[in-house]
Coordinates of C-alpha atoms and ligand atoms in Angstrom, one line a residue:
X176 CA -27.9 -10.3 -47.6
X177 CA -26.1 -7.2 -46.9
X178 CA -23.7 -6.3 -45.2
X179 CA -23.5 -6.0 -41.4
X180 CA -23.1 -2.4 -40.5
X181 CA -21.1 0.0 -38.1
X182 CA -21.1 2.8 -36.7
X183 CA -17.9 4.2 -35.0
X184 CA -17.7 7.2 -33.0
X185 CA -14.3 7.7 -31.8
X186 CA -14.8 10.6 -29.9
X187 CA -12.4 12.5 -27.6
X188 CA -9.2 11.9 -25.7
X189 CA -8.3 8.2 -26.2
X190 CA -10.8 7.5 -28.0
X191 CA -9.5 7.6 -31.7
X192 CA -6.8 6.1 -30.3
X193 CA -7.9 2.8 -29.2
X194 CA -10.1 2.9 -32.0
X195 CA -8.0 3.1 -34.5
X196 CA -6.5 -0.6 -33.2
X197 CA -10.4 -1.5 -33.6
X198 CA -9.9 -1.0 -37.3
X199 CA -6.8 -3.2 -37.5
X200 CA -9.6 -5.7 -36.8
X201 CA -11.8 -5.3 -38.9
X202 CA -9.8 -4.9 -41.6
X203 CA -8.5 -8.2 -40.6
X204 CA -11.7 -9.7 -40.8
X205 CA -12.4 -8.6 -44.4
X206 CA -8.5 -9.4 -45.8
X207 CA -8.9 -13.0 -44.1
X208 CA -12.2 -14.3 -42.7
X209 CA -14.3 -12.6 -46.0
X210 CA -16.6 -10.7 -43.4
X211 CA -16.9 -7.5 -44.5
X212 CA -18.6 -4.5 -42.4
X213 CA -20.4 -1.3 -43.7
X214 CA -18.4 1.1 -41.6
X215 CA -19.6 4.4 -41.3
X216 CA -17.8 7.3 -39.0
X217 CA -18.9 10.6 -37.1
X218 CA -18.4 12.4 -34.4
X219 CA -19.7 12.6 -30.7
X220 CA -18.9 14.3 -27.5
X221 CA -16.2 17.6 -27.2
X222 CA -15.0 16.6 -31.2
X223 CA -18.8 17.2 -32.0
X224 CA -19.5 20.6 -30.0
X225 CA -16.3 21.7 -31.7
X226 CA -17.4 20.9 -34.7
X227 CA -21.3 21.4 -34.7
X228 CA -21.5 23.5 -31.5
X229 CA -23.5 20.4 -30.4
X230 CA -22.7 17.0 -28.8
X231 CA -24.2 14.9 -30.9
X232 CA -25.5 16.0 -34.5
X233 CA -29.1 14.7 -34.9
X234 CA -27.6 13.3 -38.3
X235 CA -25.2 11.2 -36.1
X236 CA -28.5 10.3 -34.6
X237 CA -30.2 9.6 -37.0
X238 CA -27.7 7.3 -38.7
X239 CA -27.2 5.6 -34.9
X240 CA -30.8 4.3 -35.1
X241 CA -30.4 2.8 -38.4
X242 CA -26.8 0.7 -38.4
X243 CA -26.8 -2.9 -36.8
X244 CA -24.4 -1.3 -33.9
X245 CA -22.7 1.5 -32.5
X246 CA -19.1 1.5 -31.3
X247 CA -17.9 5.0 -29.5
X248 CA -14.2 5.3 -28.1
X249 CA -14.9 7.7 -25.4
X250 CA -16.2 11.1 -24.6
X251 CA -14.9 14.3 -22.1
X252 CA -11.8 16.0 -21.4
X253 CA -10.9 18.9 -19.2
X254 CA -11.0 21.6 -22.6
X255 CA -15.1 21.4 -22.5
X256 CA -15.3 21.4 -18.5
X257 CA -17.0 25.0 -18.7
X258 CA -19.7 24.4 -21.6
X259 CA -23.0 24.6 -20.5
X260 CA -24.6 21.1 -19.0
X261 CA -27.0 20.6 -22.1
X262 CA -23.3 21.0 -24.3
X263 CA -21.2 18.9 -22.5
X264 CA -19.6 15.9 -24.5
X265 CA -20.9 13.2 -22.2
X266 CA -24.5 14.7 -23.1
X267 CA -23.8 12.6 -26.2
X268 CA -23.5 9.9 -24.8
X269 CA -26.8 10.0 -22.7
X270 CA -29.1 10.8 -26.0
X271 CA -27.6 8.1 -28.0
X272 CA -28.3 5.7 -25.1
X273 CA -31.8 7.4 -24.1
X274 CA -33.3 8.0 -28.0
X275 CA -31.7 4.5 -28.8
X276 CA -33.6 3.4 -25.4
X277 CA -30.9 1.1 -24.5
X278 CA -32.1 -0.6 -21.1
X279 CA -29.8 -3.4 -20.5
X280 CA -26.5 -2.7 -20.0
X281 CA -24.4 -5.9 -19.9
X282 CA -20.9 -5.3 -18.2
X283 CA -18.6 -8.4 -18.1
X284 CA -15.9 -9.2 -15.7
X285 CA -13.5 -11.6 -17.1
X286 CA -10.2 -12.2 -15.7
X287 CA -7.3 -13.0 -18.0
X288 CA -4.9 -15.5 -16.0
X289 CA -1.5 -13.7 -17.3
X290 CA -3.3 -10.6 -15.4
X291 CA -4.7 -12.9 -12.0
X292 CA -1.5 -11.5 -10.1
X293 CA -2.8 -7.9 -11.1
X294 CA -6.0 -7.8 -9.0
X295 CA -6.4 -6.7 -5.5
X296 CA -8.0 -10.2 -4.5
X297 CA -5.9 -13.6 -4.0
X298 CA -5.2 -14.8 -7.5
X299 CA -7.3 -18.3 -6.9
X300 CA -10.1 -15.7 -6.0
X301 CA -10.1 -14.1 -9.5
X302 CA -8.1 -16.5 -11.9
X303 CA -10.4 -18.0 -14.7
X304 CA -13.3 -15.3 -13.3
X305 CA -15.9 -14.9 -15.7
X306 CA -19.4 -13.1 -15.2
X307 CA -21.5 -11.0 -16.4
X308 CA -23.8 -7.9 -14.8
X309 CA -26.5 -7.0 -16.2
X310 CA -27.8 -3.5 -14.7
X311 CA -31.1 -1.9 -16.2
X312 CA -30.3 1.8 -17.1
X313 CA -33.1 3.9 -18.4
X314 CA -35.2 4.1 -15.0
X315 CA -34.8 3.9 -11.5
X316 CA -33.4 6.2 -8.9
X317 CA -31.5 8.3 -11.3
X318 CA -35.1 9.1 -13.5
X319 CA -37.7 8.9 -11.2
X320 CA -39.8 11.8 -10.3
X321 CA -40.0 14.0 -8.1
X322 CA -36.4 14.6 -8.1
X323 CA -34.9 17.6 -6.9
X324 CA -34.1 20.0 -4.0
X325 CA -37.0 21.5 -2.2
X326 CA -37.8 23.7 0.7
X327 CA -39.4 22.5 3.3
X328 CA -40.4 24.1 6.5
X329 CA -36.8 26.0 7.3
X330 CA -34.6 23.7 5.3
X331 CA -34.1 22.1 2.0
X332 CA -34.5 18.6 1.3
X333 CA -33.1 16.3 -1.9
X334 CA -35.4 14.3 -3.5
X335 CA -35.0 11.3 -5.8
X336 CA -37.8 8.4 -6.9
X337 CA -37.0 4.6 -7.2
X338 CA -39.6 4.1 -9.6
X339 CA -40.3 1.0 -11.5
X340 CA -42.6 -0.3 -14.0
X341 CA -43.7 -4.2 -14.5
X342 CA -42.8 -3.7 -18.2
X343 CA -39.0 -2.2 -17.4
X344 CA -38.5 -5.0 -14.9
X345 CA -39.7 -7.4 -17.4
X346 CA -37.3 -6.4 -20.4
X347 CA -34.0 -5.9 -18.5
X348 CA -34.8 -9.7 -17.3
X349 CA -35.5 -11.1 -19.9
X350 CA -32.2 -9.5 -21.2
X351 CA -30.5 -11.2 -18.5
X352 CA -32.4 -14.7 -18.9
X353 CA -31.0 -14.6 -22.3
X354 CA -28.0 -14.1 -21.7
X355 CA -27.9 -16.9 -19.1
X356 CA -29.5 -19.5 -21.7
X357 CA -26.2 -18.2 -23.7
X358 CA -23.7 -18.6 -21.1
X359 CA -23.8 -21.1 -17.9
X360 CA -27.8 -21.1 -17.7
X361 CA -27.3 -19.5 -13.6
X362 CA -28.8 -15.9 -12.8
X363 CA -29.1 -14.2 -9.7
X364 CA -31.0 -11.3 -9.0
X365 CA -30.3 -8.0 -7.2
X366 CA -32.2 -6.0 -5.2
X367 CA -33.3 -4.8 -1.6
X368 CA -36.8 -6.7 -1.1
X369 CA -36.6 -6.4 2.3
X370 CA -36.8 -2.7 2.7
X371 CA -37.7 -1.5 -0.6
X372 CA -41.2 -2.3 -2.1
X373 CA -39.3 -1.7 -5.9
X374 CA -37.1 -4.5 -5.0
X375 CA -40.1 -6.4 -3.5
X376 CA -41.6 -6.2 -7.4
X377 CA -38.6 -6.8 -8.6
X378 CA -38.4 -10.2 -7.1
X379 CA -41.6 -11.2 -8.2
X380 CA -41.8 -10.0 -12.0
X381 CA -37.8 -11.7 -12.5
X382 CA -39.1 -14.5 -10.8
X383 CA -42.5 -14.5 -13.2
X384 CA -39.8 -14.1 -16.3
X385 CA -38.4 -17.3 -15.2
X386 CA -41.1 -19.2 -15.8
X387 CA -40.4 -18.9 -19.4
X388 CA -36.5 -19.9 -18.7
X389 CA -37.0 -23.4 -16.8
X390 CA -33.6 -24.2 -17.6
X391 CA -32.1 -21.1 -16.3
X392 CA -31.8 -21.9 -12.1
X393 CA -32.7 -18.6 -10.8
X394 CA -31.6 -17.1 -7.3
X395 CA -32.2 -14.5 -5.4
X396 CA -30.1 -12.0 -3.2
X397 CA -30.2 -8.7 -1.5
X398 CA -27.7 -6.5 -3.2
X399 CA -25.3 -5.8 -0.2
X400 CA -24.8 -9.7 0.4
X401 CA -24.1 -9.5 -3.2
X402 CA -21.6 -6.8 -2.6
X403 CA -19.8 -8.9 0.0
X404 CA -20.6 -12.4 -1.9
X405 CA -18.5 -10.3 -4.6
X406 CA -15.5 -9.9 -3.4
X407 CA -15.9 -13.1 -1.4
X408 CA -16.3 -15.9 -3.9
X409 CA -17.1 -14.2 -7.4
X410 CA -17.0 -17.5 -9.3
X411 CA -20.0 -18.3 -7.7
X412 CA -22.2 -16.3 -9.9
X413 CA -22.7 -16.8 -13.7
X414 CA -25.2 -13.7 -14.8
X415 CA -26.4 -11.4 -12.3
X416 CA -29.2 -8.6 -12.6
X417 CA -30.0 -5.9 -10.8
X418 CA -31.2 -2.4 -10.9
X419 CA -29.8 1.3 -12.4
X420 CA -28.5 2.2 -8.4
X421 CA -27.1 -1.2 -7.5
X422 CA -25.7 -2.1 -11.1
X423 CA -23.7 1.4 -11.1
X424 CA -22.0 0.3 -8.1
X425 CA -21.7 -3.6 -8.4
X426 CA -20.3 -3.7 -12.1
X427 CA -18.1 -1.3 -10.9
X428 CA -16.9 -3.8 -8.2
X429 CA -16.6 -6.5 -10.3
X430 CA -15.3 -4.7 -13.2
X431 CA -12.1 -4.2 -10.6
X432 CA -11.7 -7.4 -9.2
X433 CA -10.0 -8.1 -12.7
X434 CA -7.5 -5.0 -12.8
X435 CA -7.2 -2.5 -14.9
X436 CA -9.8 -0.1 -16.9
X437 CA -8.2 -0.3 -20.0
X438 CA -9.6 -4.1 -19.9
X439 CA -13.1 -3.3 -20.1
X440 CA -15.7 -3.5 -22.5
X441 CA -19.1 -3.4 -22.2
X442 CA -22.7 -3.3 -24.3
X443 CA -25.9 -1.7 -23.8
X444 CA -29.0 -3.2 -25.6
X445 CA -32.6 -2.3 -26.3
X446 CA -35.6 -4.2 -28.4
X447 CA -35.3 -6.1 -30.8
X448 CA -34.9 -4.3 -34.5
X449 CA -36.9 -5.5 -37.3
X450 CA -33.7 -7.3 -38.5
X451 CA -34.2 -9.1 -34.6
X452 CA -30.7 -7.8 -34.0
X453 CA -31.1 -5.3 -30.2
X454 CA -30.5 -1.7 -30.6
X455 CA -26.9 -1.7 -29.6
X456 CA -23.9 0.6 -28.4
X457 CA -20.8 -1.0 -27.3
X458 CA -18.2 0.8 -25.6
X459 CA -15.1 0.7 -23.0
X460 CA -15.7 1.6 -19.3
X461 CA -12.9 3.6 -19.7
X462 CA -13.0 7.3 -20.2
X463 CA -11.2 9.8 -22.3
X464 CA -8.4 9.7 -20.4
X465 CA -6.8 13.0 -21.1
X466 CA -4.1 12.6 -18.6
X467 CA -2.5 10.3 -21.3
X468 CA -3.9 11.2 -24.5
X469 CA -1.9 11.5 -27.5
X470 CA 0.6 10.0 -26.1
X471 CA 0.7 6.3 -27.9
X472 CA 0.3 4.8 -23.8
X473 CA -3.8 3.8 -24.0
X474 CA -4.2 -0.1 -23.9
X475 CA -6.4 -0.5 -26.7
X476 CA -7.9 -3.9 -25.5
X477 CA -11.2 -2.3 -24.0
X478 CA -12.0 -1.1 -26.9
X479 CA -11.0 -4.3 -28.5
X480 CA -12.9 -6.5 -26.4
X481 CA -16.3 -4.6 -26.7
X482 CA -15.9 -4.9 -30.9
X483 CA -15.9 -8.9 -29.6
X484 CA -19.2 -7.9 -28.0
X485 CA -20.7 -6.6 -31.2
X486 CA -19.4 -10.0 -32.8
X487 CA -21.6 -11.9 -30.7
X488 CA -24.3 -10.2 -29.8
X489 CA -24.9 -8.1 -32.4
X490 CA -23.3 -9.9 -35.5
X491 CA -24.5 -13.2 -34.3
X492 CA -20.4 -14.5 -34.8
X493 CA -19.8 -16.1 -31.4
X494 CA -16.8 -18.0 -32.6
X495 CA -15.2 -14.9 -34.0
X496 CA -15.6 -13.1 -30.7
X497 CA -14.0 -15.7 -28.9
X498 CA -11.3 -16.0 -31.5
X499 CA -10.9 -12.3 -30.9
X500 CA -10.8 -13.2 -27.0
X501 CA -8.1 -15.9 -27.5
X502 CA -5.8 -13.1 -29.1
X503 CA -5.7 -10.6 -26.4
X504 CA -4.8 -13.7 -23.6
X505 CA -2.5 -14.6 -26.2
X506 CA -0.6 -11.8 -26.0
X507 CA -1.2 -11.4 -22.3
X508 CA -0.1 -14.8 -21.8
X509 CA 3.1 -13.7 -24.3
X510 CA 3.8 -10.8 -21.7
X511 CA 2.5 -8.1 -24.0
X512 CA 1.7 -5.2 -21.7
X513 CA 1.1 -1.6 -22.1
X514 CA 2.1 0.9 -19.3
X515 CA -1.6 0.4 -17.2
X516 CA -0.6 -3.5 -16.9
X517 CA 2.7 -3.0 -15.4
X518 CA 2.3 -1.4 -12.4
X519 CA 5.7 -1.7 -10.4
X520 CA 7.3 -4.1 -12.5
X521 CA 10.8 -2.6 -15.0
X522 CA 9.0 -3.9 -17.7
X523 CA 8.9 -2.1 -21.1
X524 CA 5.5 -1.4 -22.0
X525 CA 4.2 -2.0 -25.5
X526 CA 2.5 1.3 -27.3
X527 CA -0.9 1.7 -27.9
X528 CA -0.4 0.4 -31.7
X529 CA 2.3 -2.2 -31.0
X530 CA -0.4 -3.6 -28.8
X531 CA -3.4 -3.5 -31.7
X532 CA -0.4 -5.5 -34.3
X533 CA 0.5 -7.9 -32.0
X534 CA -3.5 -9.1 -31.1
X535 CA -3.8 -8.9 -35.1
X536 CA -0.5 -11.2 -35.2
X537 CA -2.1 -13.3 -32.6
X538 CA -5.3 -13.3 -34.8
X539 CA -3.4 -14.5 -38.1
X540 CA -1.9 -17.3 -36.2
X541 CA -5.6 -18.2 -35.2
X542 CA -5.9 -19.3 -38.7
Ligands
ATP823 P1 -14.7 9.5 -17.0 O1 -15.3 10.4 -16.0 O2 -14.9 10.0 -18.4 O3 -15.0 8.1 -16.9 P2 -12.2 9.4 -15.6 O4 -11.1 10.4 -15.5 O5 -13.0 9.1 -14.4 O6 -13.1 9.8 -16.8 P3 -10.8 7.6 -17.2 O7 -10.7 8.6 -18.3 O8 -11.3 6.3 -17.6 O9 -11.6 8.0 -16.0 O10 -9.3 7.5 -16.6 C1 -9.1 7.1 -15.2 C2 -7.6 6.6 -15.2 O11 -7.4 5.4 -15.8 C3 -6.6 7.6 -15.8 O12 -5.5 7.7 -15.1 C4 -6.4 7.0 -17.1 O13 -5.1 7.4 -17.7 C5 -6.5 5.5 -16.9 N1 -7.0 4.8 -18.1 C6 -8.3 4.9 -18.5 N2 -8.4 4.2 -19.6 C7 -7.2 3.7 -19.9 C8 -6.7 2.9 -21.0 N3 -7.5 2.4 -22.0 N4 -5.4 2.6 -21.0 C9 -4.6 3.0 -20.0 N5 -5.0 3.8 -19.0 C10 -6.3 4.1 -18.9

């Protein structure tokens, strides 16, 4: 069989930074566990347009479509703020994810107990929190036509479409379903049945998707009760679903009730290749970060954490991931912390790298 294969696309700002700790790990995994990956490396965002006058090369494409998965850094900084729209680096982001037609994007929010005291919650609110949202994110509100600003009469009016189709309901819950039969078989829906007739299909094509998961026990809820139920009592909820709007803004909640952004991964999947692996991009929620770029501060563990994402759901290595889990709250729990993790405390924080050797120690001692 050969060889899984990678593509990484650093990008700008951070990005080559954090993934450069990435690489510590798999190299790791071909010196000791004999796992070796076909990596392959280009270019996307601002480092593209410099160096193609585009965003994303349509060989970078092309070879995007092909590998098992894509890993990208992060895209942006404040140099390209004047290029034209179509030029602009996060355009490379948005045709990887719409040519690669990546429609479930899964957004965990885990909470490391050296880090409970870090959220903005009571610690026996977040500590041991782990969940998952999955938000649909090729249609919706933010693609549905008509869109755009019209006169009418004497004034102008702004016009977006909540549009869904059986089909795109049916693939982003199945996604979800999946990934409940994976995790704690619990799921609950999003959406706003009761004053929106997309939510009111919604509810009955997730619900028509269960059928095929008995074991999954499926709920229910508007999505502002699940905003409050949120920050409430998050441990409650196992998988959760919902829609392009309501996703944007509830794995953004979540994703804080655990602290910082340089914790985040995340994965967005499509079909199924002929290999059965999903199309796949995996990538921190974390931006570019130019405000700190270059200068050895990023915490790398984002970036980290969505390569454990790749293990398992595109590499089919569960165990690995979780090894690679169990090394970051190693080092957490050692008191490893780079400068976002401190906050007030007179700690020293650990660099960018120190922080990629010590999860690679932490990894060795796995063994
Ligand atoms: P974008 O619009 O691309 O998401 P942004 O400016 O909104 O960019 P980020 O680039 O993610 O967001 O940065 C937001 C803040 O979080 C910045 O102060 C940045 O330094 C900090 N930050 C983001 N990622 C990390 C990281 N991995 N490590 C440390 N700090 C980070």
């Amino acid at each position: 069989m050969s060889n899984p294969s990678l593509l990484i696309l650093p990008g700008d700002g951070i990005g080559p930074e954090v993934m450069a700790e990435v690489r510590k790990i798999i190299d790791w995994f071909g010196a000791r566990r004999g796992v070796t990956f076909d990596v392959s490396e280009d270019l996307v965002g601002g480092c593209a347009y410099d160096a193609h006058g585009t965003p994303l090369a349509d060989a970078t494409m092309a070879k995007a479509q092909e590998v098992d998965a894509v890993l990208l850094g992060a895209v942006g900084g404040p140099k390209y703020d004047n290029l034209d729209f179509s030029l602009k680096p996060e355009r490379g982001l948005l045709r990887l994810r719409k040519e690669m037609d990546l429609y479930a994007n899964l957004r965990p929010a885990q909470c490391f107990d050296a880090l409970a005291d870090f959220s903005s919650l009571k610690k026996d609110v977040v500590a041991g929190l782990d969940i998952m949202i999955v938000r649909e994110l090729t249609s919706g509100v933010y693609f549905g036509e008509p869109r755009g600003i019209f006169e009418e009469g004497n004034e102008r009016v702004g016009i977006n479409t909540q549009r869904y189709t059986e089909s795109e309901i049916d693939r982003v819950a199945r996604s979800a379903f999946e990934l409940a039969m994976r995790r704690n078989k619990k799921l609950c829906s999003m959406e706003k049945a009761n004053v929106m007739e997309s939510g009111v299909l919604w509810r009955e094509v997730v619900t028509e998707v269960g059928k095929d998961y008995p074991e999954v026990e499926l709920s229910h809820m508007y999505a502002d009760a699940g905003a409050m139920q949120l920050t409430r009592w998050p441990k409650q909820f196992d998988v959760i679903v919902t829609d392009n709007l309501f996703g944007d803004l509830l794995s953004d909640l979540a994703a804080m009730l655990t602290g910082s952004l340089g914790m985040l991964p995340s994965a967005s999947l499509g079909a199924p290749m002929e290999n059965g692996r999903p199309k796949a991009l995996y990538e921190p929620v974390h931006g570019s970060a130019p405000d700190i770029a270059g200068q050895g501060k990023a915490n790398p563990i984002a970036c980290i954490l969505s390569f454990a994402m790749a293990l398992r759901y595109s590499f089919d290595m569960g165990d690995d991931a979780t090894r690679v889990e169990q090394a970051v709250e190693k080092v957490l729990a050692d008191g490893l912390r780079t400068a976002d993790l401190l906050g007030e405390e007179g700690r020293a924080p650990v660099s960018t790298s120190e922080m990629g050797d010590a999860i690679v120690a932490a990894l060795d001692a796995s063994l």
